[in-house]
Coordinates of C-alpha atoms in Angstrom, one line a residue:
M1 CA 163.9 126.7 134.1
S2 CA 166.7 125.9 135.8
E3 CA 170.3 125.9 134.9
E4 CA 174.5 125.9 136.3
H5 CA 177.1 128.2 135.9
D6 CA 180.3 128.3 137.8
V7 CA 179.4 132.2 138.4
L8 CA 176.6 134.1 138.0
V9 CA 176.3 138.1 138.0
V10 CA 173.6 139.9 138.5
G11 CA 174.5 143.7 136.8
S12 CA 176.0 144.8 133.6
G13 CA 177.5 148.3 134.5
A14 CA 180.8 148.6 134.8
A15 CA 180.9 146.6 138.4
G16 CA 179.6 143.7 136.9
M17 CA 180.6 143.1 133.3
T18 CA 184.6 143.6 135.3
A19 CA 183.8 141.0 137.1
A20 CA 182.5 138.8 134.7
L21 CA 185.2 139.3 132.8
T22 CA 187.7 137.8 135.5
A23 CA 186.0 135.0 135.8
A24 CA 185.5 133.9 132.5
R25 CA 189.2 134.8 131.6
H26 CA 190.4 132.3 135.1
G27 CA 188.1 129.7 133.7
L28 CA 185.1 129.7 134.6
R29 CA 181.7 129.5 133.0
V30 CA 179.5 132.9 134.0
L31 CA 176.7 134.7 133.0
V32 CA 175.5 137.9 133.3
L33 CA 171.9 138.9 134.1
E34 CA 170.5 142.4 133.2
K35 CA 167.3 143.5 134.5
G36 CA 166.7 146.3 131.3
P37 CA 166.3 146.1 128.0
C38 CA 169.9 147.5 127.9
F39 CA 173.6 146.7 128.9
G40 CA 175.5 148.9 130.5
G41 CA 173.7 150.2 133.6
S42 CA 174.7 154.4 135.1
T43 CA 178.5 153.7 133.8
A44 CA 176.8 153.9 130.2
R45 CA 175.0 156.6 131.4
S46 CA 178.6 158.5 133.3
G47 CA 181.3 160.5 131.9
G48 CA 183.4 157.1 131.9
A49 CA 186.1 158.6 134.1
V50 CA 188.2 155.8 136.4
W51 CA 189.9 156.7 139.3
V52 CA 192.9 154.6 139.8
P53 CA 195.9 156.1 141.4
G54 CA 199.4 155.1 140.4
N55 CA 198.2 152.5 137.4
S56 CA 199.7 152.2 134.2
V57 CA 197.9 155.0 131.6
L58 CA 198.9 157.8 134.4
R59 CA 202.6 156.1 134.6
R60 CA 203.5 155.9 130.8
A61 CA 202.1 160.2 130.3
G62 CA 204.8 160.7 132.7
L63 CA 202.9 161.1 135.9
D64 CA 204.9 160.1 139.2
D65 CA 201.4 158.8 141.2
T66 CA 203.0 156.9 144.3
A67 CA 201.1 154.6 146.7
E68 CA 202.1 156.6 149.3
Q69 CA 200.5 159.5 147.8
A70 CA 197.9 157.7 147.4
R71 CA 197.3 156.5 150.5
A72 CA 197.9 159.4 152.5
Y73 CA 195.0 161.2 149.8
L74 CA 192.2 158.8 151.3
A75 CA 193.0 158.9 154.3
A76 CA 193.2 162.0 155.1
I77 CA 189.7 162.8 153.0
V78 CA 187.9 159.5 153.1
G79 CA 189.1 158.5 156.9
A80 CA 187.6 155.8 158.9
D81 CA 184.4 156.4 156.9
S82 CA 184.9 153.0 155.1
P83 CA 187.1 150.6 156.1
A84 CA 191.2 150.9 156.3
D85 CA 191.8 147.7 154.3
R86 CA 189.1 148.2 152.1
Q87 CA 191.0 151.5 151.0
R88 CA 194.4 149.5 150.8
A89 CA 192.4 147.2 148.4
L90 CA 191.4 149.5 146.0
L91 CA 194.7 151.3 145.7
D92 CA 196.9 148.2 145.6
H93 CA 194.7 146.6 143.5
G94 CA 193.2 148.8 141.2
P95 CA 196.7 149.2 138.9
A96 CA 196.4 145.4 138.0
M97 CA 192.2 145.6 137.2
L98 CA 193.2 148.3 134.3
D99 CA 196.1 146.6 133.2
F100 CA 193.8 143.5 133.5
V101 CA 190.6 145.2 131.2
L102 CA 193.3 146.6 128.6
A103 CA 194.7 143.3 128.2
N104 CA 191.2 141.9 127.6
T105 CA 189.1 143.8 125.7
P106 CA 189.6 146.6 122.8
L107 CA 189.5 149.2 125.0
E108 CA 192.2 152.4 125.7
F109 CA 192.3 154.9 128.1
R110 CA 194.3 158.1 128.0
W111 CA 194.8 160.9 131.1
V112 CA 192.4 163.1 131.9
K113 CA 195.6 166.1 132.4
G114 CA 194.3 169.1 134.2
Y115 CA 191.2 167.6 136.1
C116 CA 192.8 167.6 139.2
D117 CA 191.0 165.4 142.6
Y118 CA 188.5 166.9 144.2
Y119 CA 190.5 168.3 147.3
P120 CA 193.2 168.5 145.8
E121 CA 194.7 171.1 148.4
Q122 CA 195.0 167.5 151.3
P123 CA 197.4 165.9 151.9
G124 CA 198.4 163.4 148.5
G125 CA 196.2 165.2 146.6
R126 CA 197.0 166.0 143.1
A127 CA 196.2 169.8 141.6
G128 CA 196.9 167.7 138.3
G129 CA 194.7 164.6 138.8
R130 CA 195.2 161.6 137.9
S131 CA 191.4 160.0 136.5
V132 CA 191.6 158.5 133.0
E133 CA 188.5 157.8 131.1
P134 CA 188.3 155.7 127.4
R135 CA 190.2 156.9 123.9
P136 CA 187.2 157.2 121.7
F137 CA 185.9 153.3 120.9
D138 CA 184.0 152.5 117.0
S139 CA 181.2 151.2 118.4
R140 CA 180.5 149.5 115.4
L141 CA 183.1 146.5 117.1
L142 CA 179.9 146.4 119.1
G143 CA 178.3 144.8 116.0
A144 CA 173.9 143.5 116.5
E145 CA 175.1 144.7 119.9
L146 CA 175.2 148.5 120.3
A147 CA 171.4 148.7 119.8
H148 CA 171.7 147.1 123.5
L149 CA 173.9 150.1 124.1
N150 CA 171.7 152.1 127.3
K151 CA 171.5 155.5 126.3
P152 CA 173.6 158.6 128.1
Y153 CA 172.5 160.5 130.4
V154 CA 173.0 163.9 128.5
A155 CA 173.5 162.7 124.5
A156 CA 175.9 164.9 122.3
P157 CA 175.1 164.9 118.8
K158 CA 176.7 161.5 116.7
S159 CA 178.8 164.4 115.0
M160 CA 180.5 165.9 119.0
P161 CA 182.1 162.9 119.6
I162 CA 183.2 165.0 123.1
L163 CA 185.8 163.7 125.8
T164 CA 185.8 164.8 129.6
T165 CA 188.6 167.1 129.0
D166 CA 186.6 168.5 126.1
Y167 CA 183.7 169.7 128.8
K168 CA 185.4 172.4 129.9
W169 CA 187.1 174.1 126.9
L170 CA 183.2 173.7 125.3
T171 CA 181.3 176.1 128.3
L172 CA 184.3 178.8 127.9
I173 CA 183.0 178.7 123.6
A174 CA 181.8 182.0 123.6
R175 CA 185.4 183.6 126.3
H176 CA 188.7 181.4 125.1
P177 CA 190.0 180.4 122.5
R178 CA 190.4 177.1 123.9
G179 CA 187.1 177.1 123.7
L180 CA 186.7 177.7 119.4
L181 CA 189.5 175.3 119.2
T182 CA 187.8 172.4 121.1
A183 CA 184.7 172.5 119.5
A184 CA 186.7 172.7 116.3
R185 CA 188.5 168.9 117.3
V186 CA 185.6 167.4 118.8
G187 CA 183.9 168.4 115.2
L188 CA 187.3 167.1 113.3
R189 CA 187.0 163.8 115.5
G190 CA 183.5 163.5 114.3
L191 CA 183.4 164.1 111.0
L192 CA 186.9 161.3 110.9
G193 CA 184.9 158.6 112.9
R194 CA 181.8 159.1 110.5
G195 CA 179.3 159.1 113.2
H196 CA 180.5 155.8 114.6
L197 CA 182.6 157.2 117.9
L198 CA 181.4 156.7 121.1
T199 CA 182.9 158.5 124.4
M200 CA 183.1 158.7 127.7
G201 CA 180.6 155.9 129.6
Q202 CA 179.5 155.0 126.2
A203 CA 182.6 154.0 125.6
L204 CA 182.9 151.8 128.8
A205 CA 180.0 150.0 128.2
A206 CA 180.7 149.1 124.7
G207 CA 184.7 148.4 125.2
L208 CA 183.4 145.8 128.6
R209 CA 181.1 144.6 126.4
V210 CA 183.7 143.6 123.5
G211 CA 185.1 141.8 126.1
L212 CA 182.6 140.0 127.1
T213 CA 181.9 138.8 124.0
S214 CA 185.6 137.5 123.0
A215 CA 185.6 135.3 126.3
G216 CA 182.0 134.2 125.6
V217 CA 180.2 135.9 128.1
P218 CA 176.5 136.0 127.4
V219 CA 174.8 138.2 128.9
R220 CA 170.4 138.1 129.4
L221 CA 168.7 141.3 129.1
D222 CA 164.9 141.8 130.7
T223 CA 165.6 139.6 133.3
P224 CA 165.5 141.3 136.8
L225 CA 166.9 139.5 140.2
T226 CA 163.7 138.9 142.3
G227 CA 166.0 136.7 145.2
L228 CA 169.3 134.5 146.4
L229 CA 169.6 130.8 146.3
T230 CA 171.1 129.1 149.7
E231 CA 172.1 126.0 150.7
G232 CA 172.4 126.1 154.3
D233 CA 174.5 129.3 155.0
R234 CA 175.6 129.7 151.9
V235 CA 174.2 131.8 148.8
S236 CA 173.9 128.6 145.7
G237 CA 172.4 130.4 143.2
V238 CA 169.8 133.6 142.0
L239 CA 165.9 133.2 141.4
T240 CA 164.9 135.3 138.5
K241 CA 161.4 135.7 137.0
D242 CA 162.1 132.5 134.3
G243 CA 163.1 130.4 137.1
A244 CA 166.4 129.5 139.3
L245 CA 169.4 129.7 138.3
H246 CA 172.7 127.7 140.5
A247 CA 175.9 129.0 140.6
R248 CA 178.7 126.3 141.7
Y249 CA 181.1 129.0 143.1
G250 CA 179.6 132.5 144.0
V251 CA 177.1 135.2 142.7
V252 CA 178.0 138.9 142.4
L253 CA 175.6 141.4 143.0
A254 CA 176.3 144.8 140.8
S255 CA 173.1 145.5 140.4
G256 CA 172.9 149.3 141.0
G257 CA 172.3 151.5 143.8
F258 CA 168.7 152.5 145.0
E259 CA 168.3 155.7 143.6
R260 CA 165.3 154.8 141.9
N261 CA 163.1 152.6 144.8
T262 CA 160.6 155.7 146.5
E263 CA 160.2 153.6 149.8
L264 CA 164.4 153.4 150.5
R265 CA 164.5 157.3 149.8
E266 CA 162.1 158.2 152.0
L267 CA 163.2 155.8 154.8
H268 CA 167.1 156.9 154.1
Q269 CA 167.3 160.3 152.1
H270 CA 165.0 163.1 153.1
G271 CA 162.7 161.4 150.2
A272 CA 165.8 162.7 147.6
R273 CA 164.2 161.9 144.1
W274 CA 165.9 163.9 141.3
T275 CA 168.8 161.4 140.3
V276 CA 170.4 160.8 136.5
G277 CA 171.2 157.1 137.3
A278 CA 169.3 154.2 135.2
V279 CA 165.7 153.7 135.5
E280 CA 166.5 150.3 136.6
N281 CA 168.0 151.0 140.0
T282 CA 165.2 150.0 142.7
G283 CA 168.1 148.5 145.3
D284 CA 167.3 144.9 143.9
G285 CA 170.7 143.3 145.2
I286 CA 171.0 145.6 148.4
L287 CA 167.6 143.9 149.4
A288 CA 167.6 140.3 148.1
G289 CA 171.9 141.1 150.3
Q290 CA 169.9 141.7 153.3
S291 CA 167.2 139.2 152.9
I292 CA 169.6 137.0 154.4
G293 CA 171.8 138.7 156.3
G294 CA 174.0 141.2 154.9
A295 CA 174.7 144.0 156.4
L296 CA 174.4 147.7 155.0
D297 CA 176.3 151.4 155.8
L298 CA 176.6 154.7 154.4
M299 CA 172.8 154.1 153.4
D300 CA 172.2 158.0 153.9
D301 CA 174.4 158.7 151.3
A302 CA 174.8 159.6 147.2
W303 CA 176.5 160.3 144.5
W304 CA 175.3 164.0 145.2
G305 CA 175.4 167.6 142.8
P306 CA 173.2 170.5 143.1
S307 CA 170.5 170.0 139.9
I308 CA 168.1 171.8 138.2
P309 CA 164.6 169.8 137.8
L310 CA 164.1 170.8 134.1
T311 CA 160.7 169.4 132.3
G312 CA 162.9 166.4 130.6
G313 CA 164.4 165.0 133.7
P314 CA 167.1 167.1 136.3
Y315 CA 170.2 168.7 134.8
F316 CA 173.6 168.0 137.0
C317 CA 175.4 170.7 137.4
L318 CA 179.2 170.5 136.7
S319 CA 180.6 173.6 135.4
E320 CA 177.1 175.7 136.1
R321 CA 177.8 176.9 139.3
T322 CA 180.9 177.3 138.9
L323 CA 182.0 180.2 136.8
P324 CA 181.8 183.6 137.6
G325 CA 178.8 185.7 137.6
C326 CA 176.6 183.6 139.7
L327 CA 176.1 182.5 143.5
L328 CA 173.7 179.8 145.3
V329 CA 170.8 181.4 147.8
N330 CA 168.7 179.6 150.4
S331 CA 164.8 180.8 151.6
A332 CA 166.3 183.4 153.2
G333 CA 168.4 185.2 150.4
E334 CA 171.8 184.1 151.9
R335 CA 174.6 182.0 150.7
F336 CA 175.6 179.2 152.6
V337 CA 178.2 177.2 150.8
N338 CA 181.2 177.3 148.4
E339 CA 179.4 177.5 145.4
A340 CA 182.4 175.8 143.5
A341 CA 183.0 172.9 146.2
P342 CA 182.8 169.9 144.7
Y343 CA 179.7 168.5 144.1
V344 CA 178.6 166.4 146.6
D345 CA 179.5 168.5 149.0
A346 CA 177.5 171.8 148.3
V347 CA 174.5 168.8 149.0
H348 CA 175.5 167.5 151.7
A349 CA 175.9 171.6 152.5
M350 CA 172.2 172.2 151.3
Y351 CA 170.8 169.4 153.5
D352 CA 173.2 170.5 156.9
T353 CA 172.6 174.0 156.4
G354 CA 169.0 173.2 155.7
S355 CA 168.8 175.2 152.3
L356 CA 166.3 174.0 150.6
P357 CA 164.7 175.1 148.3
C358 CA 167.6 176.5 147.1
W359 CA 168.4 178.9 143.8
L360 CA 171.5 179.8 141.9
I361 CA 171.2 183.4 141.3
A362 CA 172.7 185.0 137.9
D363 CA 172.7 188.1 135.5
Q364 CA 173.1 188.3 132.1
R365 CA 176.0 189.0 131.9
Y366 CA 177.0 185.6 133.2
R367 CA 174.4 184.1 130.1
D368 CA 176.1 185.7 127.3
R369 CA 179.5 184.4 128.3
Y370 CA 178.9 180.6 129.5
V371 CA 177.1 177.5 128.0
F372 CA 174.2 176.8 130.5
A373 CA 173.2 173.3 130.9
G374 CA 173.6 172.8 127.4
L375 CA 172.0 176.2 126.2
P376 CA 175.1 178.0 123.9
P377 CA 175.7 181.5 125.1
R378 CA 172.9 184.1 124.8
R379 CA 170.4 181.8 124.1
P380 CA 167.3 183.1 126.0
F381 CA 165.9 180.3 128.5
P382 CA 163.2 177.9 126.7
G383 CA 159.5 179.4 128.0
R384 CA 158.9 175.4 129.3
W385 CA 161.3 175.9 131.9
Y386 CA 159.7 179.5 133.0
K387 CA 156.2 177.6 133.1
A388 CA 157.7 174.8 135.3
G389 CA 159.5 177.1 137.9
A390 CA 162.9 176.2 136.8
V391 CA 163.9 179.5 136.3
V392 CA 162.4 183.1 137.2
R393 CA 163.7 186.5 135.6
A394 CA 163.3 189.9 137.0
E395 CA 164.4 193.3 136.2
S396 CA 166.3 193.9 139.4
I397 CA 167.3 192.2 142.4
T398 CA 165.0 192.9 144.7
E399 CA 162.2 192.2 142.1
L400 CA 164.0 188.5 141.5
A401 CA 163.8 188.3 145.2
T402 CA 160.3 188.7 145.5
A403 CA 159.5 186.7 142.8
I404 CA 161.1 184.0 144.5
Q405 CA 159.7 184.8 147.7
V406 CA 163.1 185.8 149.6
P407 CA 163.5 188.6 151.4
P408 CA 164.5 191.2 149.5
E409 CA 166.3 193.1 151.5
A410 CA 168.3 190.1 152.3
L411 CA 169.5 188.8 148.9
A412 CA 170.4 192.4 147.5
R413 CA 172.6 192.8 150.5
T414 CA 174.0 189.4 149.6
V415 CA 174.8 190.3 146.2
S416 CA 176.1 193.1 147.4
R417 CA 178.5 191.9 149.5
F418 CA 178.9 188.7 146.7
N419 CA 180.2 191.5 144.2
G420 CA 182.7 193.1 146.8
Y421 CA 184.3 189.6 147.0
A422 CA 184.6 189.6 142.9
R423 CA 186.4 192.9 142.9
T424 CA 189.0 192.5 145.3
G425 CA 188.8 188.4 143.9
R426 CA 188.9 187.2 147.5
D427 CA 185.0 185.6 149.1
E428 CA 186.1 186.0 152.8
Q429 CA 183.3 184.3 153.4
F430 CA 183.6 180.4 151.6
G431 CA 186.8 180.7 150.2
R432 CA 185.9 180.6 147.0
G433 CA 188.8 180.0 143.8
E434 CA 190.9 178.9 146.2
S435 CA 191.3 175.2 145.3
A436 CA 192.4 174.5 142.4
Y437 CA 189.3 172.3 141.6
D438 CA 187.0 175.4 142.4
R439 CA 189.4 177.1 139.3
Y440 CA 189.1 174.1 137.1
Y441 CA 185.4 174.9 136.3
G442 CA 186.3 179.1 136.2
D443 CA 186.9 181.0 133.7
P444 CA 190.5 182.0 133.3
R445 CA 189.9 184.8 131.6
N446 CA 188.2 186.8 134.3
R447 CA 190.4 188.4 136.9
P448 CA 191.6 188.4 139.5
N449 CA 189.9 184.8 140.7
P450 CA 188.8 182.8 138.0
S451 CA 185.4 181.3 139.6
L452 CA 184.0 185.3 141.3
A453 CA 182.8 187.8 139.2
E454 CA 180.5 190.5 139.8
L455 CA 176.3 190.5 138.8
V456 CA 175.7 193.4 137.6
R457 CA 173.7 193.3 134.4
A458 CA 169.8 193.1 134.5
P459 CA 167.8 191.0 133.7
Y460 CA 168.6 188.6 136.2
Y461 CA 168.1 185.1 136.7
A462 CA 166.7 182.8 139.5
V463 CA 167.6 179.1 138.8
R464 CA 165.9 176.2 140.8
I465 CA 168.4 173.8 142.3
V466 CA 167.8 170.7 143.7
P467 CA 169.7 167.9 145.5
G468 CA 170.4 165.5 142.7
D469 CA 173.0 162.3 142.5
L470 CA 174.5 160.3 140.0
G471 CA 173.4 157.4 142.1
T472 CA 173.4 156.3 146.1
K473 CA 175.8 155.0 147.4
G474 CA 174.8 153.0 150.0
G475 CA 174.8 149.2 150.3
L476 CA 175.8 145.8 151.0
R477 CA 178.6 145.7 154.3
T478 CA 181.6 144.1 152.4
D479 CA 185.5 143.2 153.0
A480 CA 188.6 143.8 150.9
Q481 CA 187.3 140.5 148.6
A482 CA 184.3 142.0 148.0
R483 CA 182.5 139.7 149.9
V484 CA 179.7 140.7 151.5
L485 CA 179.4 140.7 155.7
R486 CA 176.7 140.0 158.2
A487 CA 176.5 142.2 161.1
D488 CA 179.1 140.6 163.1
G489 CA 181.7 141.1 160.6
S490 CA 181.8 137.2 158.7
P491 CA 181.4 136.9 155.4
I492 CA 178.2 134.8 153.4
P493 CA 180.1 132.4 151.5
G494 CA 179.3 132.4 147.8
L495 CA 177.9 136.4 148.1
Y496 CA 180.0 139.1 146.9
A497 CA 179.4 142.8 146.2
A498 CA 180.5 145.9 143.9
G499 CA 180.0 149.7 143.1
N500 CA 176.7 151.1 144.4
A501 CA 175.0 147.6 145.1
S502 CA 177.8 147.6 147.9
A503 CA 178.7 150.7 150.7
S504 CA 181.2 153.0 149.0
V505 CA 185.0 152.7 150.3
M506 CA 185.0 156.7 149.4
G507 CA 183.0 156.7 152.8
H508 CA 181.1 160.6 152.7
T509 CA 182.7 162.4 150.4
Y510 CA 184.4 161.3 147.1
A511 CA 188.2 161.5 146.2
G512 CA 187.6 163.1 141.5
P513 CA 186.5 162.4 138.9
G514 CA 185.5 158.5 138.0
A515 CA 186.0 157.9 141.9
T516 CA 182.3 155.8 141.5
I517 CA 183.6 153.7 138.3
G518 CA 187.2 153.1 139.5
P519 CA 186.7 150.7 142.8
A520 CA 183.4 149.7 141.4
M521 CA 185.3 148.0 138.4
T522 CA 188.5 147.2 141.5
F523 CA 186.2 145.4 143.1
G524 CA 184.4 143.6 140.2
Y525 CA 187.7 141.9 139.8
L526 CA 188.2 141.7 143.6
A527 CA 185.4 139.4 143.6
A528 CA 186.3 137.3 140.8
L529 CA 189.6 136.6 142.0
A530 CA 188.2 135.3 145.9
I531 CA 185.8 133.1 143.8
V532 CA 188.5 131.7 141.8
A533 CA 191.0 131.0 145.1
A534 CA 187.3 130.0 147.0
K535 CA 186.9 127.5 144.0
E536 CA 190.6 126.5 144.0
S537 CA 190.6 125.8 147.9
Q538 CA 187.4 123.9 146.6
H539 CA 188.7 121.6 144.4
A540 CA 192.3 120.9 147.0
H541 CA 190.2 120.1 149.5

């Protein structure tokens, strides 16, 4: 089989679908290739938030977010870890990308009000947040394609279409009236939607897919990339198990990271393996680009997050380590990080301080108050979690220490010191609760610090914590137009990359909710515009 298209896009997550939609709406004939049996990739499994400062959704919500503030923020948190022109490209073109998606799909977005940037105290950071998320999406718009939508990482019942903004309050259902109100609102939303509403990453992936259908773009499932075709120094197509596919104007690699590639993770990432990324993400696009001279960056990094190794796979902790009444300790029984820090930083600290193995220590009061890894307050941990060694329980701190092979005196001393901080409301060791981000997932009814509470009520629990991730963030080096670059900085003609197949514009950090998807979509959009420009220039000559 040999076919020809104007543009071939490898991968059907947010980056790939945005690239395909942009190219198609500019008059090009596009085909999307998807390795797996479902479309949506890691996007469909995610929270679906989009971090694109200064966009029209934020402006309509009354948010005055200037380009200068956003530039100052990225300069402060990312610095030289990614090229300044790529940071500029994200901020200059992200709003136009979102307007394009709004105009060419049935998607609508809303401001995730109050979900702050992850470093709100840095210059240009926003405590009120600048992330947007898809509004609930009617799954019937997908038609038969609904059967091919990738599953979410944590599936809520169809009767409970949960938005990003709901999650914070649902964890406080036993502690705050807004928890019950939120649960009632989610239930009503589910009732009115009659089981047809998609939210978060499911909504985003579905909306983009409907946009592709309207633009006449096919998505070919079960079609893994096996290599790239070249003519001279130019990429002219791709190889798949079914044969060669030719691209007149460009190939966009948007095939995700390499989180499911054991060999690459051993080589670059301490052998990390606890990921919630899509199972198809074995680095195919990255390796194909590298094989023809593409340079790689940031291969040692990932979108890390402290995770619990549960029997059904890792559980990525958002609120669990931030809520008052728990702390993280290493094998010496000592704290090593602000537990409420942004999740990437928490895992960097695990590695940088050699704090593996690591445990979350909590008491019964904490369990009685908060939802934990999806378990309602007061519900006992499942027996299988104990059996798997993910949770240990004891009647005293010293017994708990012995059970997890941590020095008992050290753990008792650590808990006692932590309890002192909780009483005064000031964590003198790591400053937990000082940042607006720390407080976002805190308990507003817990005083004086919504992120700190004493551990006082037996039994006590130790929950095993491992360095999990949402996906890897290293990949092909690209420029501000998403063109794949060689080590000498020259672009490989005809080859583009976006999303986790490319080295992240966020460098070693994470700007805020949706700082994976916002840039992925923006650079997918820019790749398509660059292909359109290259085609026009080709025809002009």
